[in-house]
Amino acid sequence: MRLYNTLSRSEEPFSPGPDNTVRMYTCGLTVYARGHIGNFRTFVCVDVLRRTFKYLLGYRVKQVVNFTDVDDRTIAGALKAGMDLRSYTDQYIAAFRDDARSLGLEPAEETPRATDEANLRAMASMIAALDKNGHTYRSDGSIYYRISTLPAYGRLARLDHEGMKDGARVDSDSYAKEDARDFVLWKGHRDGEPSWEFPQLGVTPGRPGWHIECSAMALRLLGESPIDIHAGGVDLIFPHHENEIAQSEGATGKPFSRFWIHVEYLIVDEQKMSKSLGNTYTISDVVAKGFRPSAVRLLLLSAHYRKQLNFTWDSLAAMEESLRRLTDFLARLGAVTRAGMHAEVSARVDEARKQFVDAMQDDLNTAAALGAIFELVRYLNSAIDSGQLGTGDVPGIRDTFAQFDRVLGVLSLRQAEDDRPPVPVDEIERLIEERHAARRRRDFAAADGIRSGLAARGVLLEDSAGATRWKRK
Ligand code: AMP
Ligand code: ZN
C-alpha cells in the first residue's frame, strides 16, 4: 500500500510494524460540544484506513483515539454550564460514541481521556524527561518547551524558523513565554480551573497543555517510538502535531511516528466546517432532515481524503440516491432465477475487484474505489436486463460486494438501519399499552391518535384476537 506522508510530502510504501501490526494514533474530539460531520470526515476516513489494513491487507491494527477532555474550551464550557469538568465532558463523549456507532465506525482498541489518572501521570513523566534533556523552562508557575533547543523543530509543518520569529501567532495562550515559538507543557493553576499536582514537576498544581496530552497517551498506549501512523485533520499539522513531535522526540530521543496522515476539510460555502464559524451540522441535524447516517458515510468517502469536500444538502440527497441504486441492485440479484454462469460476468467482477483493491492501496483512493463499484453495478444491471446473468454468477457477485463493504462499511450500515424499527421498540410497546388504556376508557379519539401517530412514523398496528401486534410500514 502507498500512503501520502505529510512528513516527506510524498507517497511512500507502507508496511506494518512487528507482528504484522499497525500502531496508529488519531487525534480525537475535543469534548466541549457534539462532534459535527466535519470532525467525522476525519474519523470516517481513518476508519476506512483501519479497515483497509485489516480486511484488505490482513494486518492487525492497534488504534488509539483520544478524547481531549481538558483544555481551554472544555473548561470554559463546564464553567458556563455550572458543571464539573468530568460530567460536562461525559455527555459529549456519550454523544460521540452514539454518532460513531451510527456512522459505522469500528471501535478503536483504546479511547483514553486526557484526565484519566494514568494519562496525567504519563504527561508528568514526559515533562520530567523533557526537563532532564534540557528542553524546558518555568515561568509564572507554568512549564514551557524551549523550541530553540530542538533544531529539527518545524520539519513537519515546513516552518522557516526565522519567519516564525517575526511575530507569527503560534499559540493563543496569554501565558508568559520567552519566545513566541515556545509552547506551554503544563499550565499553572488559575481560579476556577481544575488542577492536578505532580511533585516531580516542581511547580504548584496545574493542568496539562493540549499538545502534551496526545504525545503522552500515544506513547503510553502504543509503546515504543516510532509508532506507525499518526492521523488527524489538516488543521492539526501546525502547531499541534509539530509540537507533539517536539515533545515525543525531545523526551525519547527517537522519531515519534513513521507516517503522518492528514485528512482535508469538509467545507461549507468555501469555509471549513467548524464550531467557531457556526456552520456545523451534527448527525442528529442530518437525521432530523430525513437523511440517514449511511448516506453521510458514503458522502464523506466520495472524495479522496486529501481533497476538500464541499457539503451540500443536494449532495447528501444524491448519496441517498446512490445507496438506493446499490441496494436495489442487490435486491434484483436475489430475484435472478435464470440458471447459468457467464464467463464475461466473472471477468468483469474480477476486474472491478482489482480496480477496487488498487484504488484503496493507492493512498486510500475511496473516490476511485466507489467509481469501480458503481461502474460494475451499471454493467451487472444491464447483464440482468439482457438475460446475461444467471444464478451461478450470483454467489461470486455477493462475495465481491461483501468484500467491498467490509472496507467501506456503507451497505452493512444501511442494512442495519433498515433492520432497526423506525421507532424504538420500547416506545412502540408503551404506546400500544396507552392505546389499550384509552380504549378501555372509551376514548377512541386518543386511541386513533396513537395509531395514526405511529403510522406516520412508519409503524403499523394490527389488532387480532384481543392482542395488538406491530409491523413496519
Ligand atoms: P477537535 O474536536 O477540534 O479537536 O477536532 C477533532 C478532529 O476533527 C481533528 O482531527 C480535526 O482535525 C478534525 N476536523 C475538525 N474540523 C474538520 C473539518 N471541517 N473537516 C475535516 N476534519 C475536521
Ligand atoms: Zn492530538
Short mmCIF file of C-alpha atoms and ligand atoms in Angstrom, two decimals:
data_model
loop_
_atom_site.label_atom_id
_atom_site.label_comp_id
_atom_site.label_asym_id
_atom_site.label_seq_id
_atom_site.Cartn_x
_atom_site.Cartn_y
_atom_site.Cartn_z
CA MET A 1 0.00 0.00 0.00
CA ARG A 2 1.15 3.53 -0.74
CA LEU A 3 0.29 6.34 1.65
CA TYR A 4 0.96 10.04 1.47
CA ASN A 5 3.20 11.01 4.36
CA THR A 6 2.95 14.69 5.36
CA LEU A 7 6.44 14.39 6.85
CA SER A 8 8.05 13.74 3.45
CA ARG A 9 5.31 15.43 1.36
CA SER A 10 5.23 12.33 -0.82
CA GLU A 11 3.59 8.95 -1.22
CA GLU A 12 5.61 6.17 0.36
CA PRO A 13 5.15 2.41 0.50
CA PHE A 14 3.62 1.49 3.83
CA SER A 15 4.28 -1.72 5.70
CA PRO A 16 3.21 -2.63 9.23
CA GLY A 17 5.49 -2.98 12.24
CA PRO A 18 6.47 -6.21 14.04
CA ASP A 19 3.78 -8.93 14.32
CA ASN A 20 2.14 -7.53 11.22
CA THR A 21 0.58 -4.88 13.48
CA VAL A 22 -0.14 -1.25 12.65
CA ARG A 23 0.06 1.02 15.69
CA MET A 24 -1.97 4.09 14.93
CA TYR A 25 -2.94 7.20 16.90
CA THR A 26 -5.78 9.51 15.84
CA CYS A 27 -6.33 12.89 17.49
CA GLY A 28 -9.86 12.64 18.77
CA LEU A 29 -12.62 15.02 19.64
CA THR A 30 -12.32 17.96 21.99
CA VAL A 31 -15.41 17.20 24.05
CA TYR A 32 -16.93 20.65 24.62
CA ALA A 33 -19.67 20.13 22.02
CA ARG A 34 -21.22 17.34 20.00
CA GLY A 35 -18.90 16.38 17.14
CA HIS A 36 -20.01 17.66 13.71
CA ILE A 37 -19.81 15.87 10.38
CA GLY A 38 -16.60 17.78 9.59
CA ASN A 39 -14.93 16.09 12.57
CA PHE A 40 -16.44 12.84 11.41
CA ARG A 41 -14.92 13.20 7.96
CA THR A 42 -11.57 12.64 9.63
CA PHE A 43 -12.84 9.76 11.76
CA VAL A 44 -14.63 8.01 8.87
CA CYS A 45 -11.56 8.26 6.60
CA VAL A 46 -9.33 6.87 9.34
CA ASP A 47 -11.88 4.10 9.95
CA VAL A 48 -11.63 3.12 6.29
CA LEU A 49 -7.83 3.19 6.51
CA ARG A 50 -8.07 0.88 9.52
CA ARG A 51 -10.48 -1.46 7.71
CA THR A 52 -8.23 -1.49 4.63
CA PHE A 53 -5.32 -2.65 6.78
CA LYS A 54 -7.42 -5.33 8.46
CA TYR A 55 -9.68 -6.67 5.72
CA LEU A 56 -7.79 -5.98 2.52
CA LEU A 57 -4.20 -6.40 3.66
CA GLY A 58 -4.60 -8.78 6.61
CA TYR A 59 -2.69 -6.61 9.09
CA ARG A 60 -3.51 -6.30 12.75
CA VAL A 61 -4.41 -2.84 13.99
CA LYS A 62 -3.98 -1.24 17.36
CA GLN A 63 -5.59 2.17 17.25
CA VAL A 64 -5.86 4.86 19.90
CA VAL A 65 -8.43 7.64 19.52
CA ASN A 66 -8.35 10.05 22.44
CA PHE A 67 -10.84 12.43 23.96
CA THR A 68 -9.43 15.86 24.78
CA ASP A 69 -11.40 16.41 27.96
CA VAL A 70 -9.33 19.20 29.47
CA ASP A 71 -8.34 22.36 27.60
CA ASP A 72 -9.45 25.99 27.43
CA ARG A 73 -12.72 25.20 25.63
CA THR A 74 -13.86 22.31 27.83
CA ILE A 75 -13.03 24.29 30.98
CA ALA A 76 -14.89 27.37 29.73
CA GLY A 77 -17.90 25.23 28.70
CA ALA A 78 -18.10 23.47 32.07
CA LEU A 79 -17.88 26.78 33.94
CA LYS A 80 -20.64 28.27 31.82
CA ALA A 81 -22.86 25.20 32.32
CA GLY A 82 -22.17 25.21 36.07
CA MET A 83 -20.99 21.59 35.88
CA ASP A 84 -17.84 19.86 36.99
CA LEU A 85 -15.50 19.15 34.09
CA ARG A 86 -15.93 15.37 34.17
CA SER A 87 -19.74 15.38 33.99
CA TYR A 88 -19.69 18.15 31.41
CA THR A 89 -17.38 16.23 29.07
CA ASP A 90 -19.13 12.88 29.80
CA GLN A 91 -22.19 13.99 27.83
CA TYR A 92 -20.18 14.78 24.68
CA ILE A 93 -18.21 11.56 24.96
CA ALA A 94 -21.50 9.64 25.13
CA ALA A 95 -22.80 11.59 22.11
CA PHE A 96 -19.58 10.83 20.21
CA ARG A 97 -19.96 7.12 20.90
CA ASP A 98 -23.58 7.23 19.66
CA ASP A 99 -22.64 9.11 16.50
CA ALA A 100 -19.63 6.88 15.87
CA ARG A 101 -21.89 3.83 16.14
CA SER A 102 -24.48 5.31 13.80
CA LEU A 103 -21.74 6.09 11.26
CA GLY A 104 -20.45 2.52 11.45
CA LEU A 105 -17.02 3.35 12.93
CA GLU A 106 -15.28 0.29 14.25
CA PRO A 107 -14.45 0.91 17.90
CA ALA A 108 -10.77 1.74 18.39
CA GLU A 109 -8.82 -0.53 20.71
CA GLU A 110 -8.22 2.35 23.12
CA THR A 111 -10.20 5.56 23.68
CA PRO A 112 -8.37 7.30 26.52
CA ARG A 113 -9.42 10.52 28.18
CA ALA A 114 -6.69 13.01 28.97
CA THR A 115 -7.85 13.36 32.58
CA ASP A 116 -7.57 9.65 33.37
CA GLU A 117 -5.07 9.35 36.21
CA ALA A 118 -2.67 7.07 34.29
CA ASN A 119 -2.59 9.52 31.39
CA LEU A 120 -1.92 12.55 33.57
CA ARG A 121 0.90 10.60 35.20
CA ALA A 122 2.34 9.80 31.76
CA MET A 123 2.21 13.50 30.86
CA ALA A 124 4.08 14.45 34.03
CA SER A 125 6.72 11.79 33.31
CA MET A 126 7.16 13.04 29.77
CA ILE A 127 7.62 16.60 31.02
CA ALA A 128 10.17 15.29 33.56
CA ALA A 129 12.05 13.62 30.69
CA LEU A 130 11.99 16.89 28.74
CA ASP A 131 13.38 18.64 31.84
CA LYS A 132 16.18 16.14 32.03
CA ASN A 133 17.02 16.65 28.37
CA GLY A 134 17.17 20.42 28.79
CA HIS A 135 14.09 21.35 26.72
CA THR A 136 12.04 23.22 29.34
CA TYR A 137 11.84 26.36 31.44
CA ARG A 138 9.45 27.58 34.09
CA SER A 139 7.73 30.92 34.28
CA ASP A 140 4.85 32.08 36.47
CA GLY A 141 4.09 28.53 37.66
CA SER A 142 3.82 27.16 34.10
CA ILE A 143 6.30 24.95 32.22
CA TYR A 144 7.29 25.72 28.62
CA TYR A 145 9.09 23.97 25.82
CA ARG A 146 12.10 25.97 24.65
CA ILE A 147 11.96 25.46 20.90
CA SER A 148 15.49 26.73 20.30
CA THR A 149 16.74 23.51 21.97
CA LEU A 150 15.37 21.36 19.12
CA PRO A 151 16.97 22.20 15.78
CA ALA A 152 14.58 19.85 13.92
CA TYR A 153 11.54 21.83 15.06
CA GLY A 154 9.32 22.76 12.11
CA ARG A 155 10.15 19.76 9.94
CA LEU A 156 6.57 18.51 9.68
CA ALA A 157 4.99 21.89 9.04
CA ARG A 158 7.99 23.04 6.93
CA LEU A 159 8.41 26.14 9.02
CA ASP A 160 11.02 28.71 8.48
CA HIS A 161 12.43 29.41 11.93
CA GLU A 162 13.38 32.99 11.16
CA GLY A 163 9.95 33.65 9.68
CA MET A 164 8.29 32.27 12.77
CA LYS A 165 10.20 34.60 14.99
CA ASP A 166 8.78 37.59 13.16
CA GLY A 167 5.61 37.70 15.14
CA ALA A 168 3.80 34.66 13.67
CA ARG A 169 0.96 33.79 16.01
CA VAL A 170 1.98 30.43 17.28
CA ASP A 171 -0.18 29.97 20.33
CA SER A 172 -3.18 31.90 21.53
CA ASP A 173 -2.18 31.48 25.16
CA SER A 174 -1.74 34.56 27.22
CA TYR A 175 0.89 32.87 29.37
CA ALA A 176 4.35 34.41 29.71
CA LYS A 177 6.77 32.88 27.21
CA GLU A 178 10.34 33.76 26.43
CA ASP A 179 9.89 33.29 22.71
CA ALA A 180 6.74 33.39 20.57
CA ARG A 181 7.55 29.94 19.21
CA ASP A 182 7.67 28.29 22.63
CA PHE A 183 4.61 26.48 23.82
CA VAL A 184 3.18 25.50 27.16
CA LEU A 185 3.56 21.96 28.51
CA TRP A 186 1.93 22.49 31.88
CA LYS A 187 -0.28 25.45 32.76
CA GLY A 188 -0.08 26.96 36.24
CA HIS A 189 -3.33 26.97 38.18
CA ARG A 190 -5.87 29.73 37.66
CA ASP A 191 -9.01 30.39 39.68
CA GLY A 192 -11.96 28.24 38.75
CA GLU A 193 -9.87 25.78 36.77
CA PRO A 194 -9.34 22.13 37.69
CA SER A 195 -5.78 21.26 38.63
CA TRP A 196 -3.60 18.31 39.42
CA GLU A 197 -0.39 18.11 41.38
CA PHE A 198 2.72 16.16 40.47
CA PRO A 199 5.65 16.80 42.84
CA GLN A 200 8.15 15.72 40.18
CA LEU A 201 7.17 18.80 38.12
CA GLY A 202 8.39 21.16 40.84
CA VAL A 203 5.57 23.66 40.27
CA THR A 204 2.34 24.27 42.15
CA PRO A 205 -0.76 22.36 40.90
CA GLY A 206 -1.76 22.94 37.31
CA ARG A 207 -3.11 21.24 34.22
CA PRO A 208 -1.65 19.82 31.03
CA GLY A 209 -1.29 21.77 27.81
CA TRP A 210 -3.22 20.30 24.87
CA HIS A 211 -0.18 19.07 22.94
CA ILE A 212 1.36 17.02 25.77
CA GLU A 213 -1.88 15.07 26.15
CA CYS A 214 -1.57 13.34 22.78
CA SER A 215 2.19 12.71 22.94
CA ALA A 216 1.89 11.05 26.34
CA MET A 217 -1.23 9.00 25.57
CA ALA A 218 0.18 7.81 22.25
CA LEU A 219 3.40 6.51 23.75
CA ARG A 220 1.76 5.13 26.90
CA LEU A 221 -0.78 3.08 24.96
CA LEU A 222 1.10 2.22 21.78
CA GLY A 223 4.53 1.58 23.30
CA GLU A 224 7.95 2.33 21.88
CA SER A 225 8.50 5.06 19.29
CA PRO A 226 8.26 5.24 16.45
CA ILE A 227 4.59 4.39 16.17
CA ASP A 228 3.46 3.54 12.63
CA ILE A 229 0.85 6.21 11.92
CA HIS A 230 -0.34 9.42 13.48
CA ALA A 231 -3.50 10.89 11.95
CA GLY A 232 -5.84 13.86 12.21
CA GLY A 233 -7.34 16.69 10.21
CA VAL A 234 -5.07 19.11 8.29
CA ASP A 235 -5.74 21.82 10.84
CA LEU A 236 -3.61 19.85 13.29
CA ILE A 237 -0.35 19.88 11.30
CA PHE A 238 0.64 23.10 12.97
CA PRO A 239 1.06 23.73 15.81
CA HIS A 240 -0.44 20.58 17.35
CA HIS A 241 1.43 17.83 15.50
CA GLU A 242 4.65 19.81 15.22
CA ASN A 243 4.56 20.24 18.99
CA GLU A 244 3.70 16.59 19.56
CA ILE A 245 6.84 15.67 17.62
CA ALA A 246 8.92 18.13 19.63
CA GLN A 247 7.67 16.64 22.89
CA SER A 248 7.91 12.97 21.99
CA GLU A 249 11.28 13.25 20.27
CA GLY A 250 12.64 15.61 22.91
CA ALA A 251 11.70 13.12 25.62
CA THR A 252 12.74 9.85 23.95
CA GLY A 253 15.45 10.93 21.50
CA LYS A 254 13.72 8.74 18.86
CA PRO A 255 11.44 9.55 15.92
CA PHE A 256 7.81 9.69 17.08
CA SER A 257 5.78 8.39 14.13
CA ARG A 258 6.80 6.92 10.77
CA PHE A 259 3.76 8.26 8.90
CA TRP A 260 1.73 11.43 9.38
CA ILE A 261 -1.66 11.27 7.67
CA HIS A 262 -3.88 14.35 7.38
CA VAL A 263 -7.47 14.50 6.20
CA GLU A 264 -8.57 17.63 4.33
CA TYR A 265 -11.53 19.73 5.44
CA LEU A 266 -15.18 19.19 4.96
CA ILE A 267 -16.20 22.68 3.86
CA VAL A 268 -19.45 24.65 3.57
CA ASP A 269 -19.60 27.57 1.15
CA GLU A 270 -15.82 27.66 0.75
CA GLN A 271 -15.24 27.70 4.51
CA LYS A 272 -14.08 24.98 6.87
CA MET A 273 -16.99 23.41 8.75
CA SER A 274 -16.19 24.48 12.26
CA LYS A 275 -17.91 25.30 15.50
CA SER A 276 -16.35 28.75 15.66
CA LEU A 277 -17.82 29.70 12.25
CA GLY A 278 -21.27 28.41 13.24
CA ASN A 279 -21.66 26.36 10.04
CA THR A 280 -21.72 22.89 11.55
CA TYR A 281 -24.18 20.02 11.25
CA THR A 282 -24.26 17.06 13.60
CA ILE A 283 -25.55 13.58 12.85
CA SER A 284 -28.76 14.42 14.69
CA ASP A 285 -29.23 17.53 12.49
CA VAL A 286 -28.84 15.35 9.42
CA VAL A 287 -31.24 12.70 10.71
CA ALA A 288 -33.79 15.40 11.60
CA LYS A 289 -33.72 16.42 7.93
CA GLY A 290 -34.69 12.87 6.92
CA PHE A 291 -31.24 11.63 5.84
CA ARG A 292 -29.59 8.54 7.17
CA PRO A 293 -26.08 8.22 8.62
CA SER A 294 -25.19 5.68 5.91
CA ALA A 295 -25.64 8.45 3.31
CA VAL A 296 -23.35 10.72 5.35
CA ARG A 297 -20.75 7.96 5.49
CA LEU A 298 -20.92 7.49 1.72
CA LEU A 299 -20.70 11.25 1.16
CA LEU A 300 -17.62 11.51 3.37
CA LEU A 301 -15.96 8.78 1.30
CA SER A 302 -16.99 10.18 -2.07
CA ALA A 303 -13.88 12.37 -2.37
CA HIS A 304 -10.25 11.46 -1.87
CA TYR A 305 -9.32 12.24 1.74
CA ARG A 306 -6.62 14.73 0.69
CA LYS A 307 -9.07 16.88 -1.27
CA GLN A 308 -11.50 19.31 0.25
CA LEU A 309 -15.10 18.15 0.16
CA ASN A 310 -17.95 20.62 -0.09
CA PHE A 311 -21.03 19.74 1.93
CA THR A 312 -24.47 20.50 0.48
CA TRP A 313 -27.89 19.00 1.19
CA ASP A 314 -28.17 18.23 -2.52
CA SER A 315 -25.01 16.15 -2.43
CA LEU A 316 -26.39 14.26 0.56
CA ALA A 317 -29.62 13.61 -1.36
CA ALA A 318 -27.51 12.33 -4.26
CA MET A 319 -25.84 9.87 -1.87
CA GLU A 320 -29.26 8.57 -0.73
CA GLU A 321 -29.95 8.00 -4.42
CA SER A 322 -26.63 6.21 -4.96
CA LEU A 323 -27.26 4.00 -1.96
CA ARG A 324 -30.68 3.14 -3.29
CA ARG A 325 -29.05 2.15 -6.58
CA LEU A 326 -26.78 -0.24 -4.70
CA THR A 327 -29.50 -1.78 -2.53
CA ASP A 328 -31.91 -2.07 -5.48
CA PHE A 329 -29.23 -3.87 -7.42
CA LEU A 330 -28.59 -6.32 -4.56
CA ALA A 331 -32.34 -6.93 -4.28
CA ARG A 332 -32.51 -7.61 -8.04
CA LEU A 333 -29.68 -10.08 -7.64
CA GLY A 334 -31.80 -12.00 -5.15
CA ALA A 335 -34.57 -12.23 -7.74
CA VAL A 336 -32.43 -13.76 -10.51
CA THR A 337 -33.94 -17.13 -11.44
CA ARG A 338 -32.36 -17.87 -14.81
CA ALA A 339 -29.80 -20.67 -14.46
CA GLY A 340 -26.24 -20.41 -15.72
CA MET A 341 -22.87 -18.89 -15.16
CA HIS A 342 -21.21 -16.42 -17.52
CA ALA A 343 -17.50 -16.03 -18.12
CA GLU A 344 -17.90 -12.37 -19.03
CA VAL A 345 -19.68 -11.62 -15.76
CA SER A 346 -16.95 -13.19 -13.67
CA ALA A 347 -14.27 -11.43 -15.72
CA ARG A 348 -15.97 -8.05 -15.12
CA VAL A 349 -16.38 -8.81 -11.41
CA ASP A 350 -12.69 -9.75 -11.12
CA GLU A 351 -11.68 -6.61 -12.94
CA ALA A 352 -13.77 -4.41 -10.62
CA ARG A 353 -12.36 -6.19 -7.60
CA LYS A 354 -8.85 -5.49 -8.84
CA GLN A 355 -9.67 -1.83 -9.53
CA PHE A 356 -11.10 -1.54 -6.04
CA VAL A 357 -8.04 -3.07 -4.36
CA ASP A 358 -5.67 -0.94 -6.48
CA ALA A 359 -7.58 2.24 -5.67
CA MET A 360 -7.59 1.58 -1.94
CA GLN A 361 -3.88 0.78 -1.98
CA ASP A 362 -3.22 3.95 -3.94
CA ASP A 363 -3.27 6.30 -0.93
CA LEU A 364 -6.80 5.24 0.04
CA ASN A 365 -8.50 6.49 -3.11
CA THR A 366 -12.08 5.89 -1.99
CA ALA A 367 -13.43 8.02 -4.85
CA ALA A 368 -11.90 5.72 -7.46
CA ALA A 369 -12.90 2.63 -5.48
CA LEU A 370 -16.54 3.78 -5.41
CA GLY A 371 -16.30 4.60 -9.12
CA ALA A 372 -15.31 0.98 -9.82
CA ILE A 373 -18.25 -0.30 -7.76
CA PHE A 374 -20.85 1.87 -9.49
CA GLU A 375 -19.41 1.02 -12.88
CA LEU A 376 -19.78 -2.68 -12.02
CA VAL A 377 -23.37 -2.15 -10.86
CA ARG A 378 -24.19 -0.46 -14.16
CA TYR A 379 -22.73 -3.36 -16.12
CA LEU A 380 -24.41 -6.04 -13.97
CA ASN A 381 -27.80 -4.31 -14.14
CA SER A 382 -27.67 -4.39 -17.91
CA ALA A 383 -26.49 -8.01 -17.83
CA ILE A 384 -29.61 -8.83 -15.78
CA ASP A 385 -31.75 -6.84 -18.25
CA SER A 386 -30.39 -8.80 -21.21
CA GLY A 387 -30.55 -12.19 -19.51
CA GLN A 388 -26.76 -12.49 -19.41
CA LEU A 389 -26.57 -13.08 -15.66
CA GLY A 390 -27.55 -16.38 -14.06
CA THR A 391 -27.93 -17.89 -10.58
CA GLY A 392 -24.43 -19.36 -10.93
CA ASP A 393 -23.00 -15.84 -11.11
CA VAL A 394 -24.76 -14.60 -8.00
CA PRO A 395 -22.61 -16.05 -5.16
CA GLY A 396 -19.39 -14.60 -6.62
CA ILE A 397 -21.00 -11.20 -7.05
CA ARG A 398 -22.33 -11.26 -3.49
CA ASP A 399 -18.87 -12.20 -2.14
CA THR A 400 -17.32 -9.33 -4.02
CA PHE A 401 -19.79 -6.78 -2.68
CA ALA A 402 -19.29 -8.17 0.82
CA GLN A 403 -15.54 -7.67 0.40
CA PHE A 404 -16.04 -4.10 -0.82
CA ASP A 405 -18.26 -3.40 2.12
CA ARG A 406 -16.01 -4.80 4.82
CA VAL A 407 -13.70 -1.98 3.83
CA LEU A 408 -16.19 0.81 3.11
CA GLY A 409 -18.81 -0.14 5.70
CA VAL A 410 -21.70 1.54 3.92
CA LEU A 411 -24.04 -1.26 2.82
CA SER A 412 -23.93 -3.11 6.14
CA LEU A 413 -24.72 0.18 7.84
CA ARG A 414 -27.70 0.76 5.57
CA GLN A 415 -28.85 -2.81 6.23
CA ALA A 416 -28.66 -2.23 9.99
CA GLU A 417 -30.66 0.98 9.58
CA ASP A 418 -33.28 -0.88 7.56
CA ASP A 419 -33.49 -3.63 10.16
CA ARG A 420 -33.97 -1.21 13.00
CA PRO A 421 -37.62 -0.23 13.55
CA PRO A 422 -38.25 3.45 12.79
CA VAL A 423 -39.49 3.89 16.38
CA PRO A 424 -37.68 2.28 19.34
CA VAL A 425 -39.38 -0.97 20.34
CA ASP A 426 -39.95 0.00 23.98
CA GLU A 427 -41.65 3.20 22.81
CA ILE A 428 -43.92 1.20 20.46
CA GLU A 429 -44.83 -1.14 23.31
CA ARG A 430 -45.56 1.74 25.67
CA LEU A 431 -47.81 3.39 23.04
CA ILE A 432 -49.68 0.11 22.46
CA GLU A 433 -50.35 -0.05 26.22
CA GLU A 434 -51.54 3.58 26.24
CA ARG A 435 -53.82 2.85 23.31
CA HIS A 436 -55.36 -0.12 25.14
CA ALA A 437 -55.90 2.06 28.18
CA ALA A 438 -57.56 4.76 26.04
CA ARG A 439 -59.90 2.18 24.50
CA ARG A 440 -60.83 0.77 27.89
CA ARG A 441 -61.96 4.22 28.96
CA ARG A 442 -63.72 4.57 25.55
CA ASP A 443 -61.51 7.49 24.48
CA PHE A 444 -61.41 6.34 20.85
CA ALA A 445 -60.09 9.67 19.59
CA ALA A 446 -56.96 9.25 21.74
CA ALA A 447 -56.59 5.61 20.68
CA ASP A 448 -56.84 6.51 16.99
CA GLY A 449 -54.39 9.37 17.52
CA ILE A 450 -51.79 6.92 18.82
CA ARG A 451 -52.37 4.57 15.88
CA SER A 452 -52.10 7.28 13.24
CA GLY A 453 -49.12 8.86 15.00
CA LEU A 454 -47.23 5.59 14.77
CA ALA A 455 -48.34 5.06 11.17
CA ALA A 456 -46.90 8.45 10.27
CA ARG A 457 -43.60 7.28 11.75
CA GLY A 458 -43.63 4.04 9.74
CA VAL A 459 -45.14 1.59 12.22
CA LEU A 460 -48.49 -0.15 11.61
CA LEU A 461 -50.64 -1.65 14.38
CA GLU A 462 -52.76 -4.75 13.79
CA ASP A 463 -55.41 -5.93 16.23
CA SER A 464 -56.39 -9.55 16.27
CA ALA A 465 -57.95 -11.77 18.92
CA GLY A 466 -57.69 -9.06 21.56
CA ALA A 467 -53.94 -8.56 21.07
CA THR A 468 -52.11 -5.87 19.14
CA ARG A 469 -49.07 -6.54 17.02
CA TRP A 470 -46.92 -4.04 15.17
CA LYS A 471 -45.09 -4.19 11.89
CA ARG A 472 -43.05 -1.84 9.72
CA LYS A 473 -44.92 0.02 7.03
P1 AMP B 1 -11.36 18.95 17.50
O1 AMP B 1 -12.56 18.49 18.27
O2 AMP B 1 -11.45 20.37 17.04
O3 AMP B 1 -10.08 18.68 18.26
O4 AMP B 1 -11.31 18.08 16.15
C1 AMP B 1 -11.40 16.68 16.12
C2 AMP B 1 -10.88 16.17 14.78
O5 AMP B 1 -11.72 16.62 13.70
C3 AMP B 1 -9.47 16.64 14.44
O6 AMP B 1 -8.75 15.57 13.85
C4 AMP B 1 -9.71 17.76 13.44
O7 AMP B 1 -8.61 17.94 12.61
C5 AMP B 1 -10.90 17.22 12.68
N1 AMP B 1 -11.71 18.26 12.00
C6 AMP B 1 -12.23 19.38 12.55
N2 AMP B 1 -12.95 20.09 11.63
C7 AMP B 1 -12.87 19.38 10.46
C8 AMP B 1 -13.42 19.59 9.12
N3 AMP B 1 -14.19 20.63 8.82
N4 AMP B 1 -13.13 18.65 8.19
C9 AMP B 1 -12.37 17.56 8.50
N5 AMP B 1 -11.85 17.32 9.71
C10 AMP B 1 -12.08 18.22 10.70
ZN ZN B 2 -3.71 15.32 19.28
#
